[in-house]
JSON list of C-alpha atoms in Angstrom, two decimals:
[
{"chain": "V", "resi": 1, "resn": "MET", "atom": "CA", "xyz": [0.02, -0.07, -0.01]},
{"chain": "V", "resi": 2, "resn": "SER", "atom": "CA", "xyz": [1.50, 3.36, -0.96]},
{"chain": "V", "resi": 3, "resn": "THR", "atom": "CA", "xyz": [1.82, 6.52, 1.16]},
{"chain": "V", "resi": 4, "resn": "ALA", "atom": "CA", "xyz": [-0.86, 8.15, -0.92]},
{"chain": "V", "resi": 5, "resn": "ASP", "atom": "CA", "xyz": [-3.28, 5.33, 0.01]},
{"chain": "V", "resi": 6, "resn": "GLN", "atom": "CA", "xyz": [-2.30, 5.47, 3.67]},
{"chain": "V", "resi": 7, "resn": "GLN", "atom": "CA", "xyz": [-2.56, 9.28, 4.09]},
{"chain": "V", "resi": 8, "resn": "PRO", "atom": "CA", "xyz": [-6.31, 9.63, 3.65]},
{"chain": "V", "resi": 9, "resn": "LYS", "atom": "CA", "xyz": [-6.89, 6.88, 6.22]},
{"chain": "V", "resi": 10, "resn": "SER", "atom": "CA", "xyz": [-4.57, 8.59, 8.72]},
{"chain": "V", "resi": 11, "resn": "VAL", "atom": "CA", "xyz": [-6.19, 11.95, 8.15]},
{"chain": "V", "resi": 12, "resn": "ARG", "atom": "CA", "xyz": [-9.65, 10.43, 8.58]},
{"chain": "V", "resi": 13, "resn": "TRP", "atom": "CA", "xyz": [-8.60, 8.66, 11.78]},
{"chain": "V", "resi": 14, "resn": "ALA", "atom": "CA", "xyz": [-7.06, 11.85, 13.15]},
{"chain": "V", "resi": 15, "resn": "ARG", "atom": "CA", "xyz": [-10.17, 13.82, 12.24]},
{"chain": "V", "resi": 16, "resn": "TRP", "atom": "CA", "xyz": [-12.55, 11.39, 13.87]},
{"chain": "V", "resi": 17, "resn": "SER", "atom": "CA", "xyz": [-10.38, 11.01, 16.92]},
{"chain": "V", "resi": 18, "resn": "ALA", "atom": "CA", "xyz": [-10.34, 14.82, 17.39]},
{"chain": "V", "resi": 19, "resn": "VAL", "atom": "CA", "xyz": [-14.10, 14.96, 16.91]},
{"chain": "V", "resi": 20, "resn": "LEU", "atom": "CA", "xyz": [-14.52, 12.28, 19.65]},
{"chain": "V", "resi": 21, "resn": "ILE", "atom": "CA", "xyz": [-12.19, 13.96, 22.06]},
{"chain": "V", "resi": 22, "resn": "VAL", "atom": "CA", "xyz": [-13.83, 17.29, 21.48]},
{"chain": "V", "resi": 23, "resn": "LEU", "atom": "CA", "xyz": [-17.28, 15.78, 22.08]},
{"chain": "V", "resi": 24, "resn": "VAL", "atom": "CA", "xyz": [-16.19, 14.05, 25.31]},
{"chain": "V", "resi": 25, "resn": "ILE", "atom": "CA", "xyz": [-14.41, 17.14, 26.75]},
{"chain": "V", "resi": 26, "resn": "GLY", "atom": "CA", "xyz": [-17.25, 19.42, 25.52]},
{"chain": "V", "resi": 27, "resn": "GLY", "atom": "CA", "xyz": [-19.81, 17.19, 27.13]},
{"chain": "V", "resi": 28, "resn": "ALA", "atom": "CA", "xyz": [-17.98, 17.06, 30.43]},
{"chain": "V", "resi": 29, "resn": "ALA", "atom": "CA", "xyz": [-17.62, 20.84, 30.38]},
{"chain": "V", "resi": 30, "resn": "PHE", "atom": "CA", "xyz": [-21.36, 21.21, 29.65]},
{"chain": "V", "resi": 31, "resn": "VAL", "atom": "CA", "xyz": [-22.24, 18.96, 32.55]},
{"chain": "V", "resi": 32, "resn": "LEU", "atom": "CA", "xyz": [-20.08, 20.89, 35.04]},
{"chain": "V", "resi": 33, "resn": "SER", "atom": "CA", "xyz": [-21.28, 24.26, 33.78]},
{"chain": "V", "resi": 34, "resn": "PHE", "atom": "CA", "xyz": [-24.90, 22.93, 33.79]},
{"chain": "V", "resi": 35, "resn": "ALA", "atom": "CA", "xyz": [-24.63, 21.83, 37.35]},
{"chain": "V", "resi": 36, "resn": "ALA", "atom": "CA", "xyz": [-23.19, 25.13, 38.58]},
{"chain": "V", "resi": 37, "resn": "LEU", "atom": "CA", "xyz": [-25.77, 27.24, 36.61]},
{"chain": "V", "resi": 38, "resn": "ARG", "atom": "CA", "xyz": [-28.71, 25.08, 37.69]},
{"chain": "V", "resi": 39, "resn": "ASP", "atom": "CA", "xyz": [-27.65, 25.36, 41.38]},
{"chain": "V", "resi": 40, "resn": "LEU", "atom": "CA", "xyz": [-27.27, 29.19, 40.94]},
{"chain": "V", "resi": 41, "resn": "ALA", "atom": "CA", "xyz": [-30.80, 29.37, 39.48]},
{"chain": "V", "resi": 42, "resn": "ILE", "atom": "CA", "xyz": [-32.14, 27.39, 42.52]},
{"chain": "V", "resi": 43, "resn": "ARG", "atom": "CA", "xyz": [-30.34, 29.76, 44.87]},
{"chain": "V", "resi": 44, "resn": "ALA", "atom": "CA", "xyz": [-31.94, 32.59, 43.08]},
{"chain": "V", "resi": 45, "resn": "HIS", "atom": "CA", "xyz": [-35.37, 30.96, 44.04]},
{"chain": "V", "resi": 46, "resn": "THR", "atom": "CA", "xyz": [-36.12, 29.48, 40.66]},
{"chain": "V", "resi": 47, "resn": "PRO", "atom": "CA", "xyz": [-38.36, 26.32, 41.20]},
{"chain": "V", "resi": 48, "resn": "ASN", "atom": "CA", "xyz": [-36.27, 23.16, 41.20]},
{"chain": "V", "resi": 49, "resn": "GLU", "atom": "CA", "xyz": [-38.27, 21.59, 38.37]},
{"chain": "V", "resi": 50, "resn": "LEU", "atom": "CA", "xyz": [-37.51, 24.67, 36.15]},
{"chain": "V", "resi": 51, "resn": "ALA", "atom": "CA", "xyz": [-33.97, 25.42, 37.16]},
{"chain": "V", "resi": 52, "resn": "TRP", "atom": "CA", "xyz": [-32.45, 23.21, 34.47]},
{"chain": "V", "resi": 53, "resn": "LEU", "atom": "CA", "xyz": [-33.79, 25.64, 31.83]},
{"chain": "V", "resi": 54, "resn": "PHE", "atom": "CA", "xyz": [-31.27, 28.29, 32.84]},
{"chain": "V", "resi": 55, "resn": "PRO", "atom": "CA", "xyz": [-28.14, 26.40, 31.87]},
{"chain": "V", "resi": 56, "resn": "VAL", "atom": "CA", "xyz": [-29.81, 25.10, 28.71]},
{"chain": "V", "resi": 57, "resn": "ILE", "atom": "CA", "xyz": [-30.54, 28.56, 27.69]},
{"chain": "V", "resi": 58, "resn": "VAL", "atom": "CA", "xyz": [-27.14, 30.01, 28.48]},
{"chain": "V", "resi": 59, "resn": "ASP", "atom": "CA", "xyz": [-24.88, 27.24, 27.25]},
{"chain": "V", "resi": 60, "resn": "GLY", "atom": "CA", "xyz": [-27.17, 26.35, 24.39]},
{"chain": "V", "resi": 61, "resn": "THR", "atom": "CA", "xyz": [-26.80, 29.92, 23.18]},
{"chain": "V", "resi": 62, "resn": "ILE", "atom": "CA", "xyz": [-23.07, 29.50, 23.10]},
{"chain": "V", "resi": 63, "resn": "ILE", "atom": "CA", "xyz": [-23.39, 26.44, 21.00]},
{"chain": "V", "resi": 64, "resn": "GLN", "atom": "CA", "xyz": [-25.94, 27.90, 18.63]},
{"chain": "V", "resi": 65, "resn": "ALA", "atom": "CA", "xyz": [-23.95, 31.21, 18.19]},
{"chain": "V", "resi": 66, "resn": "THR", "atom": "CA", "xyz": [-20.69, 29.36, 17.57]},
{"chain": "V", "resi": 67, "resn": "ILE", "atom": "CA", "xyz": [-22.24, 27.34, 14.76]},
{"chain": "V", "resi": 68, "resn": "ALA", "atom": "CA", "xyz": [-23.83, 30.50, 13.31]},
{"chain": "V", "resi": 69, "resn": "VAL", "atom": "CA", "xyz": [-20.54, 32.44, 13.40]},
{"chain": "V", "resi": 70, "resn": "LEU", "atom": "CA", "xyz": [-18.73, 29.68, 11.45]},
{"chain": "V", "resi": 71, "resn": "ALA", "atom": "CA", "xyz": [-21.67, 29.16, 9.04]},
{"chain": "V", "resi": 72, "resn": "LEU", "atom": "CA", "xyz": [-21.82, 32.85, 8.16]},
{"chain": "V", "resi": 73, "resn": "ALA", "atom": "CA", "xyz": [-17.99, 33.35, 7.83]},
{"chain": "V", "resi": 74, "resn": "ASP", "atom": "CA", "xyz": [-18.29, 35.71, 4.89]},
{"chain": "V", "resi": 75, "resn": "SER", "atom": "CA", "xyz": [-21.63, 37.33, 5.78]},
{"chain": "V", "resi": 76, "resn": "PRO", "atom": "CA", "xyz": [-22.29, 40.65, 7.49]},
{"chain": "V", "resi": 77, "resn": "GLU", "atom": "CA", "xyz": [-24.78, 38.88, 9.89]},
{"chain": "V", "resi": 78, "resn": "ARG", "atom": "CA", "xyz": [-21.80, 37.16, 11.46]},
{"chain": "V", "resi": 79, "resn": "SER", "atom": "CA", "xyz": [-21.12, 40.20, 13.65]},
{"chain": "V", "resi": 80, "resn": "PHE", "atom": "CA", "xyz": [-24.53, 39.82, 15.39]},
{"chain": "V", "resi": 81, "resn": "PHE", "atom": "CA", "xyz": [-23.81, 36.16, 16.23]},
{"chain": "V", "resi": 82, "resn": "THR", "atom": "CA", "xyz": [-20.27, 37.08, 17.41]},
{"chain": "V", "resi": 83, "resn": "ARG", "atom": "CA", "xyz": [-21.83, 39.51, 19.89]},
{"chain": "V", "resi": 84, "resn": "VAL", "atom": "CA", "xyz": [-24.35, 36.80, 20.92]},
{"chain": "V", "resi": 85, "resn": "LEU", "atom": "CA", "xyz": [-21.44, 34.41, 21.47]},
{"chain": "V", "resi": 86, "resn": "ILE", "atom": "CA", "xyz": [-19.50, 36.85, 23.56]},
{"chain": "V", "resi": 87, "resn": "ALA", "atom": "CA", "xyz": [-22.56, 37.63, 25.69]},
{"chain": "V", "resi": 88, "resn": "GLY", "atom": "CA", "xyz": [-23.46, 33.96, 26.22]},
{"chain": "V", "resi": 89, "resn": "ALA", "atom": "CA", "xyz": [-19.83, 33.18, 27.24]},
{"chain": "V", "resi": 90, "resn": "THR", "atom": "CA", "xyz": [-19.80, 36.18, 29.62]},
{"chain": "V", "resi": 91, "resn": "VAL", "atom": "CA", "xyz": [-23.01, 35.09, 31.23]},
{"chain": "V", "resi": 92, "resn": "SER", "atom": "CA", "xyz": [-21.87, 31.41, 31.50]},
{"chain": "V", "resi": 93, "resn": "ILE", "atom": "CA", "xyz": [-18.44, 32.28, 33.00]},
{"chain": "V", "resi": 94, "resn": "GLY", "atom": "CA", "xyz": [-19.90, 34.97, 35.32]},
{"chain": "V", "resi": 95, "resn": "GLY", "atom": "CA", "xyz": [-22.61, 32.48, 36.47]},
{"chain": "V", "resi": 96, "resn": "ASN", "atom": "CA", "xyz": [-20.08, 29.86, 37.25]},
{"chain": "V", "resi": 97, "resn": "ILE", "atom": "CA", "xyz": [-17.84, 32.35, 39.20]},
{"chain": "V", "resi": 98, "resn": "ALA", "atom": "CA", "xyz": [-21.01, 33.70, 41.00]},
{"chain": "V", "resi": 99, "resn": "HIS", "atom": "CA", "xyz": [-21.95, 30.15, 41.91]},
{"chain": "V", "resi": 100, "resn": "ALA", "atom": "CA", "xyz": [-18.54, 29.39, 43.44]},
{"chain": "V", "resi": 101, "resn": "LEU", "atom": "CA", "xyz": [-18.59, 32.62, 45.49]},
{"chain": "V", "resi": 102, "resn": "VAL", "atom": "CA", "xyz": [-22.25, 32.25, 46.66]},
{"chain": "V", "resi": 103, "resn": "SER", "atom": "CA", "xyz": [-21.63, 28.68, 47.64]},
{"chain": "V", "resi": 104, "resn": "GLY", "atom": "CA", "xyz": [-18.88, 29.94, 49.98]},
{"chain": "V", "resi": 105, "resn": "HIS", "atom": "CA", "xyz": [-16.02, 28.00, 48.31]},
{"chain": "V", "resi": 106, "resn": "GLY", "atom": "CA", "xyz": [-13.82, 31.11, 48.01]},
{"chain": "V", "resi": 107, "resn": "ALA", "atom": "CA", "xyz": [-11.56, 32.57, 45.26]},
{"chain": "V", "resi": 108, "resn": "LEU", "atom": "CA", "xyz": [-9.87, 29.42, 44.21]},
{"chain": "V", "resi": 109, "resn": "ALA", "atom": "CA", "xyz": [-13.13, 27.75, 43.41]},
{"chain": "V", "resi": 110, "resn": "ALA", "atom": "CA", "xyz": [-14.15, 30.86, 41.43]},
{"chain": "V", "resi": 111, "resn": "ILE", "atom": "CA", "xyz": [-11.02, 30.62, 39.31]},
{"chain": "V", "resi": 112, "resn": "LEU", "atom": "CA", "xyz": [-11.60, 26.87, 38.78]},
{"chain": "V", "resi": 113, "resn": "ALA", "atom": "CA", "xyz": [-15.26, 27.60, 37.93]},
{"chain": "V", "resi": 114, "resn": "VAL", "atom": "CA", "xyz": [-14.08, 29.46, 34.82]},
{"chain": "V", "resi": 115, "resn": "ILE", "atom": "CA", "xyz": [-12.58, 26.34, 33.33]},
{"chain": "V", "resi": 116, "resn": "ALA", "atom": "CA", "xyz": [-15.86, 24.47, 32.48]},
{"chain": "V", "resi": 117, "resn": "PRO", "atom": "CA", "xyz": [-17.63, 27.24, 30.61]},
{"chain": "V", "resi": 118, "resn": "ALA", "atom": "CA", "xyz": [-14.43, 28.40, 28.85]},
{"chain": "V", "resi": 119, "resn": "ALA", "atom": "CA", "xyz": [-13.70, 24.77, 27.79]},
{"chain": "V", "resi": 120, "resn": "LEU", "atom": "CA", "xyz": [-17.33, 24.41, 26.54]},
{"chain": "V", "resi": 121, "resn": "LEU", "atom": "CA", "xyz": [-16.88, 27.55, 24.42]},
{"chain": "V", "resi": 122, "resn": "LEU", "atom": "CA", "xyz": [-13.51, 26.49, 23.11]},
{"chain": "V", "resi": 123, "resn": "ASP", "atom": "CA", "xyz": [-14.58, 22.91, 22.43]},
{"chain": "V", "resi": 124, "resn": "THR", "atom": "CA", "xyz": [-17.80, 23.90, 20.71]},
{"chain": "V", "resi": 125, "resn": "HIS", "atom": "CA", "xyz": [-15.88, 26.34, 18.54]},
{"chain": "V", "resi": 126, "resn": "GLY", "atom": "CA", "xyz": [-13.21, 23.81, 17.86]},
{"chain": "V", "resi": 127, "resn": "LEU", "atom": "CA", "xyz": [-15.64, 21.16, 16.85]},
{"chain": "V", "resi": 128, "resn": "ALA", "atom": "CA", "xyz": [-17.39, 23.49, 14.43]},
{"chain": "V", "resi": 129, "resn": "VAL", "atom": "CA", "xyz": [-14.11, 24.55, 12.82]},
{"chain": "V", "resi": 130, "resn": "LEU", "atom": "CA", "xyz": [-13.11, 20.83, 12.58]},
{"chain": "V", "resi": 131, "resn": "LEU", "atom": "CA", "xyz": [-16.36, 19.91, 10.92]},
{"chain": "V", "resi": 132, "resn": "ARG", "atom": "CA", "xyz": [-16.12, 22.81, 8.51]},
{"chain": "V", "resi": 133, "resn": "ALA", "atom": "CA", "xyz": [-12.54, 21.96, 7.59]},
{"chain": "V", "resi": 134, "resn": "ALA", "atom": "CA", "xyz": [-13.52, 18.42, 7.03]},
{"chain": "V", "resi": 135, "resn": "GLN", "atom": "CA", "xyz": [-16.41, 19.45, 4.79]},
{"chain": "V", "resi": 136, "resn": "ARG", "atom": "CA", "xyz": [-14.08, 21.73, 2.79]},
{"chain": "V", "resi": 137, "resn": "VAL", "atom": "CA", "xyz": [-11.50, 18.87, 2.29]},
{"chain": "V", "resi": 138, "resn": "SER", "atom": "CA", "xyz": [-14.10, 16.23, 1.27]},
{"chain": "V", "resi": 139, "resn": "ALA", "atom": "CA", "xyz": [-15.97, 18.49, -1.10]},
{"chain": "V", "resi": 140, "resn": "PRO", "atom": "CA", "xyz": [-15.53, 17.18, -4.65]},
{"chain": "V", "resi": 141, "resn": "MET", "atom": "CA", "xyz": [-13.91, 19.46, -7.04]},
{"chain": "V", "resi": 142, "resn": "VAL", "atom": "CA", "xyz": [-15.94, 20.31, -10.17]},
{"chain": "V", "resi": 143, "resn": "THR", "atom": "CA", "xyz": [-13.82, 20.84, -13.20]},
{"chain": "V", "resi": 144, "resn": "GLY", "atom": "CA", "xyz": [-16.45, 22.04, -15.57]},
{"chain": "V", "resi": 145, "resn": "ASP", "atom": "CA", "xyz": [-18.51, 20.57, -18.41]},
{"chain": "V", "resi": 146, "resn": "PRO", "atom": "CA", "xyz": [-16.74, 18.46, -21.01]},
{"chain": "V", "resi": 147, "resn": "VAL", "atom": "CA", "xyz": [-16.10, 20.13, -24.25]},
{"chain": "V", "resi": 148, "resn": "ALA", "atom": "CA", "xyz": [-18.96, 19.35, -26.70]},
{"chain": "V", "resi": 149, "resn": "GLU", "atom": "CA", "xyz": [-18.16, 18.06, -30.07]},
{"chain": "V", "resi": 150, "resn": "PRO", "atom": "CA", "xyz": [-19.18, 20.49, -32.78]},
{"chain": "V", "resi": 151, "resn": "ALA", "atom": "CA", "xyz": [-22.16, 19.46, -34.90]},
{"chain": "V", "resi": 152, "resn": "ASP", "atom": "CA", "xyz": [-21.56, 18.31, -38.46]},
{"chain": "V", "resi": 153, "resn": "ASP", "atom": "CA", "xyz": [-23.47, 21.29, -40.04]},
{"chain": "V", "resi": 154, "resn": "PRO", "atom": "CA", "xyz": [-23.91, 24.07, -37.45]},
{"chain": "V", "resi": 155, "resn": "ALA", "atom": "CA", "xyz": [-26.55, 26.64, -38.23]},
{"chain": "V", "resi": 156, "resn": "PRO", "atom": "CA", "xyz": [-25.14, 29.93, -39.58]},
{"chain": "V", "resi": 157, "resn": "ASP", "atom": "CA", "xyz": [-24.76, 32.83, -37.23]},
{"chain": "V", "resi": 158, "resn": "VAL", "atom": "CA", "xyz": [-25.16, 30.77, -34.04]},
{"chain": "V", "resi": 159, "resn": "VAL", "atom": "CA", "xyz": [-22.96, 31.78, -31.18]},
{"chain": "V", "resi": 160, "resn": "PRO", "atom": "CA", "xyz": [-21.52, 28.74, -29.29]},
{"chain": "V", "resi": 161, "resn": "ALA", "atom": "CA", "xyz": [-22.21, 28.72, -25.52]},
{"chain": "V", "resi": 162, "resn": "VAL", "atom": "CA", "xyz": [-19.25, 29.35, -23.28]},
{"chain": "V", "resi": 163, "resn": "THR", "atom": "CA", "xyz": [-18.94, 27.24, -20.16]},
{"chain": "V", "resi": 164, "resn": "THR", "atom": "CA", "xyz": [-16.92, 28.10, -17.16]},
{"chain": "V", "resi": 165, "resn": "PRO", "atom": "CA", "xyz": [-16.05, 25.66, -14.24]},
{"chain": "V", "resi": 166, "resn": "VAL", "atom": "CA", "xyz": [-18.28, 26.15, -11.12]},
{"chain": "V", "resi": 167, "resn": "PRO", "atom": "CA", "xyz": [-16.46, 25.57, -7.80]},
{"chain": "V", "resi": 168, "resn": "ALA", "atom": "CA", "xyz": [-18.03, 23.08, -5.44]},
{"chain": "V", "resi": 169, "resn": "LEU", "atom": "CA", "xyz": [-19.91, 24.56, -2.53]},
{"chain": "V", "resi": 170, "resn": "SER", "atom": "CA", "xyz": [-20.52, 22.98, 0.91]},
{"chain": "V", "resi": 171, "resn": "PRO", "atom": "CA", "xyz": [-24.18, 22.73, 1.97]},
{"chain": "V", "resi": 172, "resn": "VAL", "atom": "CA", "xyz": [-23.65, 25.75, 4.23]},
{"chain": "V", "resi": 173, "resn": "GLN", "atom": "CA", "xyz": [-22.04, 27.85, 1.53]},
{"chain": "V", "resi": 174, "resn": "ALA", "atom": "CA", "xyz": [-24.72, 26.76, -0.96]},
{"chain": "V", "resi": 175, "resn": "PHE", "atom": "CA", "xyz": [-27.39, 27.82, 1.43]},
{"chain": "V", "resi": 176, "resn": "HIS", "atom": "CA", "xyz": [-25.88, 31.22, 2.17]},
{"chain": "V", "resi": 177, "resn": "THR", "atom": "CA", "xyz": [-24.34, 32.12, -1.22]},
{"chain": "V", "resi": 178, "resn": "PRO", "atom": "CA", "xyz": [-26.34, 34.51, -3.33]},
{"chain": "V", "resi": 179, "resn": "PRO", "atom": "CA", "xyz": [-27.02, 33.29, -6.87]},
{"chain": "V", "resi": 180, "resn": "ARG", "atom": "CA", "xyz": [-24.67, 34.39, -9.60]},
{"chain": "V", "resi": 181, "resn": "PRO", "atom": "CA", "xyz": [-26.06, 36.74, -12.10]},
{"chain": "V", "resi": 182, "resn": "VAL", "atom": "CA", "xyz": [-26.88, 35.15, -15.45]},
{"chain": "V", "resi": 183, "resn": "ALA", "atom": "CA", "xyz": [-24.99, 36.42, -18.48]},
{"chain": "V", "resi": 184, "resn": "PRO", "atom": "CA", "xyz": [-27.28, 38.05, -21.01]},
{"chain": "V", "resi": 185, "resn": "LEU", "atom": "CA", "xyz": [-28.09, 36.26, -24.22]},
{"chain": "V", "resi": 186, "resn": "LEU", "atom": "CA", "xyz": [-26.13, 37.52, -27.23]},
{"chain": "V", "resi": 187, "resn": "PRO", "atom": "CA", "xyz": [-28.33, 38.64, -30.19]},
{"chain": "V", "resi": 188, "resn": "VAL", "atom": "CA", "xyz": [-28.32, 36.31, -33.18]},
{"chain": "V", "resi": 189, "resn": "ALA", "atom": "CA", "xyz": [-28.05, 37.80, -36.65]},
{"chain": "V", "resi": 190, "resn": "VAL", "atom": "CA", "xyz": [-31.08, 36.64, -38.73]},
{"chain": "V", "resi": 191, "resn": "PRO", "atom": "CA", "xyz": [-30.82, 37.30, -42.50]},
{"chain": "V", "resi": 192, "resn": "ILE", "atom": "CA", "xyz": [-33.70, 39.47, -43.66]},
{"chain": "V", "resi": 193, "resn": "PRO", "atom": "CA", "xyz": [-35.13, 38.37, -47.11]},
{"chain": "V", "resi": 194, "resn": "THR", "atom": "CA", "xyz": [-35.06, 41.10, -49.74]},
{"chain": "V", "resi": 195, "resn": "GLY", "atom": "CA", "xyz": [-37.57, 41.39, -52.54]},
{"chain": "V", "resi": 196, "resn": "GLY", "atom": "CA", "xyz": [-34.95, 40.93, -55.32]},
{"chain": "V", "resi": 197, "resn": "ASN", "atom": "CA", "xyz": [-33.82, 37.65, -56.91]}
]
């Protein structure tokens, strides 16, 4: 087996290993942040049966905004989701710090409380970047239409169509890319019969 055959397998293995590790670490960070934010909501007199909604809203916003920021990489709407991501991360980190302080665990616990929401933010962003890079690498390259054979007896004054290669787009790019303008049709000269001969 040649190096060229082995390289795609090693790249795939590395990619899926990284995805698995990011999912495990991100899941652990979500659970820790979830527990702290839920307990903080209970301490703020949120009913126990509803307290779980607070961390879902806060950390779910981080995940949603991260995906949107990466999906809208070349779009002006990206700045909105960047601000949402910053706000969500600030609330999550602040909530975890507040929980450590309100619980009476002190400054060291407050410093450690930053790790879980920061890891969730970084892991979510890292996973989205990894999936986007994998999508870009695995997208098939479109080289354009094959050259058509000319007809035996083409009609006079017909302009042949010009084809240009179209680059492959990921599903995210295809959804968010505006359509290309269509080139105008060229006029075709049509002979006008004269009354002579």
